[in-house]
C-alpha atoms as a printed R data frame, in Angstrom:
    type eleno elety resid chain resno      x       y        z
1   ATOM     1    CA   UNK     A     1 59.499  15.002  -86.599
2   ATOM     2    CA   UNK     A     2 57.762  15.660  -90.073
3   ATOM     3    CA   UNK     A     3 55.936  18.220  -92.047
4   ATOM     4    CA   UNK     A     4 53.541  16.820  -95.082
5   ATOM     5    CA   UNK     A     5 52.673  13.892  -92.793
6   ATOM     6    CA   UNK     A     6 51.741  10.610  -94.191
7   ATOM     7    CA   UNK     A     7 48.965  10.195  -91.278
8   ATOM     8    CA   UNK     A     8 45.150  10.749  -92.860
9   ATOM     9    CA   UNK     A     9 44.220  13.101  -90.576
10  ATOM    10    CA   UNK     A    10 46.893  15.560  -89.702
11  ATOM    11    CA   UNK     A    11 49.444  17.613  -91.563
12  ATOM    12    CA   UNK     A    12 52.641  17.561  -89.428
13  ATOM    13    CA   UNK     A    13 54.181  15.323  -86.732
14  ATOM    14    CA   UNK     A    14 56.197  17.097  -83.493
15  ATOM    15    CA   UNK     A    15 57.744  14.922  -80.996
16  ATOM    16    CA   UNK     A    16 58.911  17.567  -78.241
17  ATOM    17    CA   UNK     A    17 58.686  14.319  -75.928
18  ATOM    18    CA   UNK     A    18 59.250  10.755  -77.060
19  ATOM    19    CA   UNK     A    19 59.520   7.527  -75.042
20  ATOM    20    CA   UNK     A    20 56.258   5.531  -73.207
21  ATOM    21    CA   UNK     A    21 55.650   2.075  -71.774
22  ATOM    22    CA   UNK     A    22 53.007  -0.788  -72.927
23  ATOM    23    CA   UNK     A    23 49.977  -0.153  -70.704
24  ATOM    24    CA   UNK     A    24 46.807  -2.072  -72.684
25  ATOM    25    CA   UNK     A    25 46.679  -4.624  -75.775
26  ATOM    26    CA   UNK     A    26 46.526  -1.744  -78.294
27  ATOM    27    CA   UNK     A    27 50.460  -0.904  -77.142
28  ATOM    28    CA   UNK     A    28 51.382  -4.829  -78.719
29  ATOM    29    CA   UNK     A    29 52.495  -3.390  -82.033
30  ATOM    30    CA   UNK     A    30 52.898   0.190  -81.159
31  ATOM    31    CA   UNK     A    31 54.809   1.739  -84.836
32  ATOM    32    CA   UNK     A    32 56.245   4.389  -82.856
33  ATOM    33    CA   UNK     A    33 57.739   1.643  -80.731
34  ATOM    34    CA   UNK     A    34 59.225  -0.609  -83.312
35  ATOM    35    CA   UNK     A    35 60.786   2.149  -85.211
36  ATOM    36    CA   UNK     A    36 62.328   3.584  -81.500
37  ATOM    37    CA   UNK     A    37 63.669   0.264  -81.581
38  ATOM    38    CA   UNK     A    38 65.013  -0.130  -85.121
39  ATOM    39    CA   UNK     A    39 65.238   2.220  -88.119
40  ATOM    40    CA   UNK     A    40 65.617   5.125  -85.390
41  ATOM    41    CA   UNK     A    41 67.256   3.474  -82.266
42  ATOM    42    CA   UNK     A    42 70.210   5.436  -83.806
43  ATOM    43    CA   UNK     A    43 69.175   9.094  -82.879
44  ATOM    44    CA   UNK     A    44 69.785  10.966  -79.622
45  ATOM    45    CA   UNK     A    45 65.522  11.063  -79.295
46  ATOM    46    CA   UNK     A    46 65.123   7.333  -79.531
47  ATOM    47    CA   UNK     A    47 68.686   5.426  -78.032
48  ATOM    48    CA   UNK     A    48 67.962   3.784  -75.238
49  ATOM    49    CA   UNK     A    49 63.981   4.099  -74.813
50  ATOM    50    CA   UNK     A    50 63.460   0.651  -76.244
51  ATOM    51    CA   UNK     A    51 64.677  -2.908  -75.046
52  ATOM    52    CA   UNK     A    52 64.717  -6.254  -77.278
53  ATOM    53    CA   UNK     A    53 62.321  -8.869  -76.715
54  ATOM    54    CA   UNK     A    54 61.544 -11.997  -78.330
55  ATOM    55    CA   UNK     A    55 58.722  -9.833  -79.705
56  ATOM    56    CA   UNK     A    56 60.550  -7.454  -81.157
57  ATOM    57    CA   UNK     A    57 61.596  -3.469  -78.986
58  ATOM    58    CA   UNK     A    58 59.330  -3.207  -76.045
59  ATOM    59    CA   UNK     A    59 59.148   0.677  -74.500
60  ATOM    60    CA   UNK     A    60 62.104   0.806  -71.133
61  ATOM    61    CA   UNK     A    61 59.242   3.134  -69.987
62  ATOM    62    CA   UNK     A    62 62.333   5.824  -70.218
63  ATOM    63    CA   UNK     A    63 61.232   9.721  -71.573
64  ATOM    64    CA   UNK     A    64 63.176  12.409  -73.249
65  ATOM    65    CA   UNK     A    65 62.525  15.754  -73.555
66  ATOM    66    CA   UNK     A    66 63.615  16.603  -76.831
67  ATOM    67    CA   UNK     A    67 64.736  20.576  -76.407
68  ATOM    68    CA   UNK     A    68 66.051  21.254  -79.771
69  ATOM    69    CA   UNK     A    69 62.592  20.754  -80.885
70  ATOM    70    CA   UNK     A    70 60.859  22.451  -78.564
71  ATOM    71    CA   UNK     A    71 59.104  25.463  -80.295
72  ATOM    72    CA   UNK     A    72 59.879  24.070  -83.878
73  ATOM    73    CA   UNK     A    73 56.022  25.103  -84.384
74  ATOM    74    CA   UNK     A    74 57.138  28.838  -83.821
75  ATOM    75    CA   UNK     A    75 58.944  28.729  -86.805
76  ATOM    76    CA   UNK     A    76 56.149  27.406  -88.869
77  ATOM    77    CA   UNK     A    77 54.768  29.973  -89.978
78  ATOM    78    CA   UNK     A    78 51.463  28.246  -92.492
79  ATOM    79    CA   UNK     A    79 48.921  26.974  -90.371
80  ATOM    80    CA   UNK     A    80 48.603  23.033  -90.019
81  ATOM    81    CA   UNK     A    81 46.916  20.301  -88.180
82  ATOM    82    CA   UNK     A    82 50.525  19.482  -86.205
83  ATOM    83    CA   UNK     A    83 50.008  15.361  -84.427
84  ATOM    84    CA   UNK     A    84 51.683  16.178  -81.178
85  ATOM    85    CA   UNK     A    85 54.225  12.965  -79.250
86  ATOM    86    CA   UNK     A    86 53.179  11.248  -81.996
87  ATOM    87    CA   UNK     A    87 56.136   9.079  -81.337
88  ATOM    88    CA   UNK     A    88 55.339   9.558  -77.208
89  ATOM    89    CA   UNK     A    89 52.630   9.774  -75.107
90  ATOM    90    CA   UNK     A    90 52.404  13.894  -73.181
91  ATOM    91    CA   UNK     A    91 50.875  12.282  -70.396
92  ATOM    92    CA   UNK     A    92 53.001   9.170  -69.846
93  ATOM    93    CA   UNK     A    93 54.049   8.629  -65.737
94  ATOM    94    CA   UNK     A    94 57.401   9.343  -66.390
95  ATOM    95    CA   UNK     A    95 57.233  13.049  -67.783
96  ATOM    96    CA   UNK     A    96 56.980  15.693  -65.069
97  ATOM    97    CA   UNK     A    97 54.307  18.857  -65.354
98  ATOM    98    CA   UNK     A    98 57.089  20.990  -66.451
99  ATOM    99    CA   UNK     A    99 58.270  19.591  -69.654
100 ATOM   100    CA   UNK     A   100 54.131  19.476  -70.080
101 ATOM   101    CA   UNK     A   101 53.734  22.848  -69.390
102 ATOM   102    CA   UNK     A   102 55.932  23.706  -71.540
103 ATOM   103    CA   UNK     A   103 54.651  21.951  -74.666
104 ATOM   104    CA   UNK     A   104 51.154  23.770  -73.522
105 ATOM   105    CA   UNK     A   105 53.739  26.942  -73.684
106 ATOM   106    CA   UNK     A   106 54.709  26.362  -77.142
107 ATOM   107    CA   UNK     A   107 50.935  25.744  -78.316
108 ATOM   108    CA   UNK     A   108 49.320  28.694  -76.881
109 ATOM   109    CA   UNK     A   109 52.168  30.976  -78.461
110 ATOM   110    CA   UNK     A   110 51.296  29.469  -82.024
111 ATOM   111    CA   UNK     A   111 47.340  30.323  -82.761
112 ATOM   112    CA   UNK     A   112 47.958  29.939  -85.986
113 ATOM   113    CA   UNK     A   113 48.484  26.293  -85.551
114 ATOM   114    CA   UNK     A   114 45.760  23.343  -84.671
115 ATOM   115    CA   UNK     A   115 47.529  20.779  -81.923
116 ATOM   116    CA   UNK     A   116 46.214  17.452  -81.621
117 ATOM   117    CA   UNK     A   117 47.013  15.578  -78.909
118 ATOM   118    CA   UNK     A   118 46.191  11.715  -77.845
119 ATOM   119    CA   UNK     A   119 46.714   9.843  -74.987
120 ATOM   120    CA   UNK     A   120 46.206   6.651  -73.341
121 ATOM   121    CA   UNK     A   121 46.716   8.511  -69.785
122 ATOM   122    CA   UNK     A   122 43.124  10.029  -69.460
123 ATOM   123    CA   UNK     A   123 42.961  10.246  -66.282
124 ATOM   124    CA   UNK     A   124 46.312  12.493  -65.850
125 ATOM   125    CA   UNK     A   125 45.462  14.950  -68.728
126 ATOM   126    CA   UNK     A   126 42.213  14.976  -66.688
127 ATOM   127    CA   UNK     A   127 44.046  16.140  -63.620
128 ATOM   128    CA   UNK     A   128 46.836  18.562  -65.636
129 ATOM   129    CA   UNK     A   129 44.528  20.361  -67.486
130 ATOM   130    CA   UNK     A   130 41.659  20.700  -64.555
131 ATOM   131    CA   UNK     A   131 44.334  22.018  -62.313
132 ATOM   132    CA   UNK     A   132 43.580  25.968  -61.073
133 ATOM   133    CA   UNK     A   133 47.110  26.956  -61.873
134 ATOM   134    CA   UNK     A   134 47.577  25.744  -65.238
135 ATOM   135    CA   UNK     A   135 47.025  29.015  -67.279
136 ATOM   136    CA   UNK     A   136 49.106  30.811  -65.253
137 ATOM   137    CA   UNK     A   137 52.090  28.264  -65.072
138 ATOM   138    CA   UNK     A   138 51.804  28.063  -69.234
139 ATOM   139    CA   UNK     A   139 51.920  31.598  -68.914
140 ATOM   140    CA   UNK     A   140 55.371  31.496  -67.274
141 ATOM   141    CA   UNK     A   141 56.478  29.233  -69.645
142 ATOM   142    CA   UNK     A   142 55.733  31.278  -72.572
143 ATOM   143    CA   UNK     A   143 57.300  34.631  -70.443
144 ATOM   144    CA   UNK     A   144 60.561  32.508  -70.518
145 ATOM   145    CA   UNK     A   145 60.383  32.073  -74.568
146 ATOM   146    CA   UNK     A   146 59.956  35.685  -74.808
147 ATOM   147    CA   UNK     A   147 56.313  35.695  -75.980
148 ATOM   148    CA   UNK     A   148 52.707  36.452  -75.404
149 ATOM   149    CA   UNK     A   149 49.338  35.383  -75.176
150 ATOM   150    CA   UNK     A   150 46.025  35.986  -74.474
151 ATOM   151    CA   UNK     A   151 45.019  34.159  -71.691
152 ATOM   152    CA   UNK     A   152 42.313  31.521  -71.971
153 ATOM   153    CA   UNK     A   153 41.575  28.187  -71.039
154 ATOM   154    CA   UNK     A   154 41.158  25.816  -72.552
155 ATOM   155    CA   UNK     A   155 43.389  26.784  -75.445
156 ATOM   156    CA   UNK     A   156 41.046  27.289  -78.544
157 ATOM   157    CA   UNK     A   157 43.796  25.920  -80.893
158 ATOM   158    CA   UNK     A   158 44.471  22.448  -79.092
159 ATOM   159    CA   UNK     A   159 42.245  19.518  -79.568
160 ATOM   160    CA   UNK     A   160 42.872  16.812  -76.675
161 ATOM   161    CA   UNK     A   161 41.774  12.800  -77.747
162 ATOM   162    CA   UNK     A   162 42.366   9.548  -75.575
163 ATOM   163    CA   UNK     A   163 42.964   6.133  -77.828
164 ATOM   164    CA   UNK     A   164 40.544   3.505  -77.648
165 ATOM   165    CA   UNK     A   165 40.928  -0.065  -78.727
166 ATOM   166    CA   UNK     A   166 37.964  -1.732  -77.489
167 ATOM   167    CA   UNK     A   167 34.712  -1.612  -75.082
168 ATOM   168    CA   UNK     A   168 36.668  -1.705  -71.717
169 ATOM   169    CA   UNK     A   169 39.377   0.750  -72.548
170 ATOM   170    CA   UNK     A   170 36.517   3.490  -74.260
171 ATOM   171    CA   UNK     A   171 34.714   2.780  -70.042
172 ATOM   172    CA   UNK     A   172 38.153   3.677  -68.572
173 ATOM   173    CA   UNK     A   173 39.286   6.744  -70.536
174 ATOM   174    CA   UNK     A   174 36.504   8.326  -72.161
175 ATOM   175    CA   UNK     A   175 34.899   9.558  -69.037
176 ATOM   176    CA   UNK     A   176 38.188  11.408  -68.308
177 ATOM   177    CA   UNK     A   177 38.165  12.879  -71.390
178 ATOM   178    CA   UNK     A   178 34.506  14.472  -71.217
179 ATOM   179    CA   UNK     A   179 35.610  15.829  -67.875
180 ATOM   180    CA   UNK     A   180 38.883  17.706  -69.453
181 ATOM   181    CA   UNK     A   181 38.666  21.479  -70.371
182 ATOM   182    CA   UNK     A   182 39.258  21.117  -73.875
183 ATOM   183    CA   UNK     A   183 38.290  22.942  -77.397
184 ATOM   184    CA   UNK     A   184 37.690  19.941  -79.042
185 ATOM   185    CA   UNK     A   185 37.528  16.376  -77.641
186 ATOM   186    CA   UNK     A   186 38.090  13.266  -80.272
187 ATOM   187    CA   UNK     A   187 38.766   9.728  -80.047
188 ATOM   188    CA   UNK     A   188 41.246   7.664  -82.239
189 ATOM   189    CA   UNK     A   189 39.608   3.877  -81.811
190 ATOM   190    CA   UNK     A   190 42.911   2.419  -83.959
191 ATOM   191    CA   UNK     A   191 43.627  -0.095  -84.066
192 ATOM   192    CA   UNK     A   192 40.013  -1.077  -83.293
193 ATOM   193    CA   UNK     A   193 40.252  -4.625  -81.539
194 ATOM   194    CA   UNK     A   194 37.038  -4.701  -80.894
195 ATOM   195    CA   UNK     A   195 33.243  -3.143  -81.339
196 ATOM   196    CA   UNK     A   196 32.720   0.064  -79.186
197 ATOM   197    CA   UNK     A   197 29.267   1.150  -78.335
198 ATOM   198    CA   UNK     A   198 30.102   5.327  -77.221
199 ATOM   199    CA   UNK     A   199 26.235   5.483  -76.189
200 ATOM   200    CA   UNK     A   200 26.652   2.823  -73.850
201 ATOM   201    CA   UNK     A   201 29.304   3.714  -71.448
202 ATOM   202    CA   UNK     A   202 29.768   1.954  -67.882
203 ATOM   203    CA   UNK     A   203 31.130   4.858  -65.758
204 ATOM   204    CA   UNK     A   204 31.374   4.001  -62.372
205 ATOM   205    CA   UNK     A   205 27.568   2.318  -62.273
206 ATOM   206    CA   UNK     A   206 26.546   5.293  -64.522
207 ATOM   207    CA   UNK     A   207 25.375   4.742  -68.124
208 ATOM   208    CA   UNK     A   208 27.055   7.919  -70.348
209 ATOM   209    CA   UNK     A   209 26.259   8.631  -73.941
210 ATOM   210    CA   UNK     A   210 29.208  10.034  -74.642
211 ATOM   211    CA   UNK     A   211 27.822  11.195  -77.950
212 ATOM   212    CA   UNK     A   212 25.704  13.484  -76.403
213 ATOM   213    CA   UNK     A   213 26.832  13.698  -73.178
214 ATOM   214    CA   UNK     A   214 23.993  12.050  -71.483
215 ATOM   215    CA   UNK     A   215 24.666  10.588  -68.383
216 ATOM   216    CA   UNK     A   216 21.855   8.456  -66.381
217 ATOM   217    CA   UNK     A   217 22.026   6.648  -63.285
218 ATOM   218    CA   UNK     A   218 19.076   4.308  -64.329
219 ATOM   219    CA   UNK     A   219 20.625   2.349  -67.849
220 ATOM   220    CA   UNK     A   220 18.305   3.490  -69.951
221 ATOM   221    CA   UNK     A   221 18.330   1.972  -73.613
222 ATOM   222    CA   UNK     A   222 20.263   4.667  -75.451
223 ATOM   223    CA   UNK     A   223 18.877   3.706  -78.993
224 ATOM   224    CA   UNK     A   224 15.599   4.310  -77.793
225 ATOM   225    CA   UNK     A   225 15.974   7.770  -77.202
226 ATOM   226    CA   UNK     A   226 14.779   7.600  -73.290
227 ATOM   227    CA   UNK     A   227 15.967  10.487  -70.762
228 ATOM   228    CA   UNK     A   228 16.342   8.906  -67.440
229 ATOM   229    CA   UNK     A   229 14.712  11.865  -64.535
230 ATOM   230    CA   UNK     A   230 17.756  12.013  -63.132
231 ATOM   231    CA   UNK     A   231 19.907  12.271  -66.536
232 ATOM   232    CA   UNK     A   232 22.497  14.485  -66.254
233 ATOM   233    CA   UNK     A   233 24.805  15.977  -69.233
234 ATOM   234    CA   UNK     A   234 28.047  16.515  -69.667
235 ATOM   235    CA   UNK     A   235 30.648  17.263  -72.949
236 ATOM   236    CA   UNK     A   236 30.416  14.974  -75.739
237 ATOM   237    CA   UNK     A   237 33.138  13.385  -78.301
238 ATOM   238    CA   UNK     A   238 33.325  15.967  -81.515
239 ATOM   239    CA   UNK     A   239 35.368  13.700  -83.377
240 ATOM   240    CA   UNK     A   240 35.918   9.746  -83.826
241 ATOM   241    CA   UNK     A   241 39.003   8.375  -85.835
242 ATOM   242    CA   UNK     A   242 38.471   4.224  -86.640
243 ATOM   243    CA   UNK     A   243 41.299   2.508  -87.913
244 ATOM   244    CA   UNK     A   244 42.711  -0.762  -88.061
245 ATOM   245    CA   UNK     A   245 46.086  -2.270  -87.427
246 ATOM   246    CA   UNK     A   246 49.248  -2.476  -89.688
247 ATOM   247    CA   UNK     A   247 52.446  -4.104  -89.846
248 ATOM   248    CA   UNK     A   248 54.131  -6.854  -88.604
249 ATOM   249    CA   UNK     A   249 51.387  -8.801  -86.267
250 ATOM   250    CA   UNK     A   250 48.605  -6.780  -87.400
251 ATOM   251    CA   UNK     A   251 45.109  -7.650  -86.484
252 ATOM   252    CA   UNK     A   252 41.939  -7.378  -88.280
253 ATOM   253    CA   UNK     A   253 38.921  -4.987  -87.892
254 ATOM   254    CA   UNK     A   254 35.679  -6.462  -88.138
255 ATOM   255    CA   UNK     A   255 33.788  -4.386  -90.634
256 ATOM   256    CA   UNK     A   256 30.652  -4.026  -88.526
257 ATOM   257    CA   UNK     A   257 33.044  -2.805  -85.577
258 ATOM   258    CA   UNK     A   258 33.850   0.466  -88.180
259 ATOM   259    CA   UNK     A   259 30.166   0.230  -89.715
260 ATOM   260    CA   UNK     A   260 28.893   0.431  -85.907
261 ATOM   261    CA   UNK     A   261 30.420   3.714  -85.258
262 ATOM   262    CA   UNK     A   262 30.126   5.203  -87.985
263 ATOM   263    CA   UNK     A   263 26.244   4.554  -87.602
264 ATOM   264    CA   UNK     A   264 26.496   6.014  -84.295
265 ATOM   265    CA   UNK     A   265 28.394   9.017  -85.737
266 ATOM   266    CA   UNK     A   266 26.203   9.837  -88.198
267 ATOM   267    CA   UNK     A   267 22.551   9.452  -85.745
268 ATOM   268    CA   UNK     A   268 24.700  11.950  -83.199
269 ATOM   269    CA   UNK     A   269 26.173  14.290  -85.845
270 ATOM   270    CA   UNK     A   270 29.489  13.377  -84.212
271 ATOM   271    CA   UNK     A   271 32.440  13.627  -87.478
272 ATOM   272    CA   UNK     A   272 33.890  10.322  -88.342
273 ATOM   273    CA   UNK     A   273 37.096   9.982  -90.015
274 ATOM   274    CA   UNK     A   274 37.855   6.281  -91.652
275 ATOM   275    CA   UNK     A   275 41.456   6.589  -91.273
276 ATOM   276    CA   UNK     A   276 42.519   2.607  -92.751
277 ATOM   277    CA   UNK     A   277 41.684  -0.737  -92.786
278 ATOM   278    CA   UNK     A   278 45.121  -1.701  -92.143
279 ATOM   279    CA   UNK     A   279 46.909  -5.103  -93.253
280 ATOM   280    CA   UNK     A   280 43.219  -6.511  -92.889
281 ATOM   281    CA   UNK     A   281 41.096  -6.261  -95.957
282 ATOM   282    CA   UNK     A   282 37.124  -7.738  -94.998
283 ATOM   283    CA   UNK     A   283 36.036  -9.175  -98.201
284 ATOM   284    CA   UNK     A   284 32.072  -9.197  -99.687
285 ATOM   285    CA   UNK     A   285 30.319 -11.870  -98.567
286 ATOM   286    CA   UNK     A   286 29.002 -13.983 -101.890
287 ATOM   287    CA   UNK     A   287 32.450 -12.959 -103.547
288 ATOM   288    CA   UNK     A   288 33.396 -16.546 -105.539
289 ATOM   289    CA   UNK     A   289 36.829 -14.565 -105.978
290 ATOM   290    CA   UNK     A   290 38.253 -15.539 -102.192
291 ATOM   291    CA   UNK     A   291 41.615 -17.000 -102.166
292 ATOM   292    CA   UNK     A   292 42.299 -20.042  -99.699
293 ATOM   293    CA   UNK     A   293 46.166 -19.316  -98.995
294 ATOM   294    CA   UNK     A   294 45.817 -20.242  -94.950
295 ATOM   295    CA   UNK     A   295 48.286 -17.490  -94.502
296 ATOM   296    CA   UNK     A   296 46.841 -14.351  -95.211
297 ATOM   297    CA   UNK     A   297 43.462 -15.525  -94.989
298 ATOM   298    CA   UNK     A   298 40.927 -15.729  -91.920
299 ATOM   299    CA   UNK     A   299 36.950 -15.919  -90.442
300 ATOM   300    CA   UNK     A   300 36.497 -12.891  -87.679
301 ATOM   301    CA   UNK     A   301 33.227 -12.902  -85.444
302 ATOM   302    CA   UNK     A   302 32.086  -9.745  -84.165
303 ATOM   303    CA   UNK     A   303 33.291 -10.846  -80.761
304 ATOM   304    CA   UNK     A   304 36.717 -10.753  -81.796
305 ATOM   305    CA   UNK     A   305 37.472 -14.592  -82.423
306 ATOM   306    CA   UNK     A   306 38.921 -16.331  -85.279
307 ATOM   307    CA   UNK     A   307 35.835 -19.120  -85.965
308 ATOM   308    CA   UNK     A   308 34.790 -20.537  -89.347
309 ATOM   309    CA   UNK     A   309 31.599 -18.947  -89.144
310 ATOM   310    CA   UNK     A   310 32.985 -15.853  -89.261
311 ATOM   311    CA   UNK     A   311 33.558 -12.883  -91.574
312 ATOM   312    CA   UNK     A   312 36.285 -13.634  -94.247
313 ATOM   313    CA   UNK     A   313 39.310 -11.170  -94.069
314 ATOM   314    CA   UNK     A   314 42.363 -11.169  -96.475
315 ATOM   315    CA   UNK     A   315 45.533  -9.829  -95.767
316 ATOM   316    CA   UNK     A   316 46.678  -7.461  -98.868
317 ATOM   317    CA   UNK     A   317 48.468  -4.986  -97.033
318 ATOM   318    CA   UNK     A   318 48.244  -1.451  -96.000
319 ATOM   319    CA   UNK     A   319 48.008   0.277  -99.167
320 ATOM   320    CA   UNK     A   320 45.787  -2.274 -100.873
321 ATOM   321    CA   UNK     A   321 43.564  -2.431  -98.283
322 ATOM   322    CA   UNK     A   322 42.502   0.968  -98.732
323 ATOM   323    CA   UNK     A   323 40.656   3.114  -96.382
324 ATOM   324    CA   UNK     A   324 37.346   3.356  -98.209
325 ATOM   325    CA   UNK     A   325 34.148   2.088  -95.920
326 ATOM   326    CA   UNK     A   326 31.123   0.584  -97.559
327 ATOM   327    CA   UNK     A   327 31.996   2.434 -100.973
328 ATOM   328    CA   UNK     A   328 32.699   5.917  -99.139
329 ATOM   329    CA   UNK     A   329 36.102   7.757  -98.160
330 ATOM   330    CA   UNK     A   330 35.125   9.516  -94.764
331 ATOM   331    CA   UNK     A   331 36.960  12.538  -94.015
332 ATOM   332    CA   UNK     A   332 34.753  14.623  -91.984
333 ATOM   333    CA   UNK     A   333 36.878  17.373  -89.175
334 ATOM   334    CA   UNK     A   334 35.444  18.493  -86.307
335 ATOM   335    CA   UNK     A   335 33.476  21.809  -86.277
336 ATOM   336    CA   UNK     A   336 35.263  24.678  -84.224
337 ATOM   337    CA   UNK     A   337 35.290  28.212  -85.092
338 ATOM   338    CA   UNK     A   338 38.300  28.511  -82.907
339 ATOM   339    CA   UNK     A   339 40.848  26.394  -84.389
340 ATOM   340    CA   UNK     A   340 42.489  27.650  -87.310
341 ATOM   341    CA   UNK     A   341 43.381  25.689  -90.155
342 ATOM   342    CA   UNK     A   342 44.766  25.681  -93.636
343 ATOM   343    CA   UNK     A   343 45.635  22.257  -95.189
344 ATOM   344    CA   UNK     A   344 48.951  21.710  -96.543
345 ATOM   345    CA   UNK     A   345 52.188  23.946  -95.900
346 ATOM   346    CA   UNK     A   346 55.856  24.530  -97.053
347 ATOM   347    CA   UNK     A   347 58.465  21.907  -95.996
348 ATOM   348    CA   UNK     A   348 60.399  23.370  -93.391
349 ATOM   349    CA   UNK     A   349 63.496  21.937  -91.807
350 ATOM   350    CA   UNK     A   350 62.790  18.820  -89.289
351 ATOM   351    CA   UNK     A   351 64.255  15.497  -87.802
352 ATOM   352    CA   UNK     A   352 62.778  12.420  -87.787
């Protein structure tokens, strides 16, 4: 757990839950993970949750409820962006609607706060938080910690997101998370594995734009601005997050992959955060400068496959690599008048 987080686009980590099992290819070199598994395997949150592998720790598929944590927010009293399970997934099989009901408790007792979470479980947050009794069971939760608040759903102050890592997993969770009550609904697409087209959307024979919310039985061309008679509309995506990989295994991001969305961002006025390139560093075609060192250098295609004909990508690390796209730092936030936020904050007592 961490105030002054090191993540782009938050402020503070809180891991009331931690634990999760590999369930698609952007789990391979989960951070959260290898550090469960390693540098942290020590602490009461992590022990156990991990197993060796010739791989490195793979997730038991084991949760914990971490109590002592619980309504750490409370106590903070500056407002932040607060990452929530970043170390966990809220929605993972193993954790029971209680211990998520509670978390929801915690959250709707500190307004002052902005609570993002992600998942890979779309379709369960879909189901917890579409649920008739939800408000009132959060409500008994937050009766319990001895506090109040007003009821409403969804919460204004909590900002629900579904990881994607390529075309197939953006069809199976997006869907879900455009049919979630929700103040704000983002995507992190890290690490990107692959190019993502969110106005082309395969849902269930259905074609959704899910940067409008368009949805048309008839798979009309979304670029060319067509409305299908029977178009429907649902919510759309407020925010996208692109990132690529880092650390040990990392994989690289294409650069039209990150280009692509944030060219679909900008047509939809959706706000696109570049959040890293990761180990992965695309280098400028016509550059005399390349070096030839086999081992941190390959070709990408835009399919995903390392071919000679494809785009030249160093590996210089993390913090070389930079998170700058095309010349440009983008840090655009989603647009909410109900989410309160001031950047920054005291340090206040936390565990890892």
């Amino acid at each position: 757990m961490g105030d002054n987080s090191a993540i782009e686009w938050t402020d503070a980590t809180w891991n009331p839950v931690t634990g999760c099992s590999v369930v698609s290819p952007g789990c391979t070199n989960c951070y959260a993970m290898r550090l469960a598994g390693t540098r942290l395997a020590h602490l009461p949150s992590r022990a156990g949750l991990t197993r060796d592998s010739k791989a490195g720790p793979v997730w038991t598929g084991e949760v914990r409820l971490n109590e002592e944590w619980l309504t750490q927010p409370l106590r903070w009293k500056r407002p932040r962006r607060i990452f929530v399970c970043a170390h966990g997934d809220l929605f993972a099989e193993g954790v029971p609607d209680e211990w998520i009901d509670k978390v929801f408790a915690v959250m709707a007792l500190a307004p002052q706060h902005t609570f993002q979470v992600l998942t890979k479980r779309a379709r369960r947050m879909r189901k917890w938080a579409s649920a008739p009794d939800r408000l009132s069971r959060i409500a008994a939760r937050a009766f319990f910690m001895e506090g109040e608040f007003q009821p409403r759903w969804p919460l204004p102050n909590v900002w629900l997101g579904v990881s994607v890592e390529d075309q197939t997993r953006a069809a199976e969770r997006i869907p879900h998370l455009l049919a979630t009550p929700a103040a704000v609904r983002f995507v992190s697409a890290e690490p990107l594995l692959g190019p993502v087209n969110f106005r082309s959307i395969n849902d269930e024979g259905a074609i959704l734009n899910a940067m409008t919310g368009a949805s048309s039985d008839y798979g009309d061309d979304p670029d060319a601005g067509m409305i299908a008679p029977q178009e429907t509309r649902t919510a759309r995506i407020d925010w996208i997050i692109v990132g690529g990989e880092s650390g040990p295994g990392a994989r690289p991001m294409h650069p039209d992959w990150a280009r692509t969305i944030r060219d679909q961002c900008e047509a939809a006025g959706v706000a696109f955060f570049m959040k890293q390139w990761g180990d992965w560093l695309p280098l400028q075609l016509g550059d005399g400068t390349w070096p030839h060192d086999e081992r941190t250098m390959l070709r990408l295609t835009k399919e995903g496959r390392r071919d000679p004909e494809g785009w030249p990508m160093h590996r210089v690390g993390k913090a070389r690599a930079g998170r700058t796209l095309d010349g440009r730092t983008h840090d655009d936030m989603p647009h909410t008048s109900d989410a309160s936020h001031t950047p920054g904050g005291v340090s206040d007592d936390g565990q890892a």
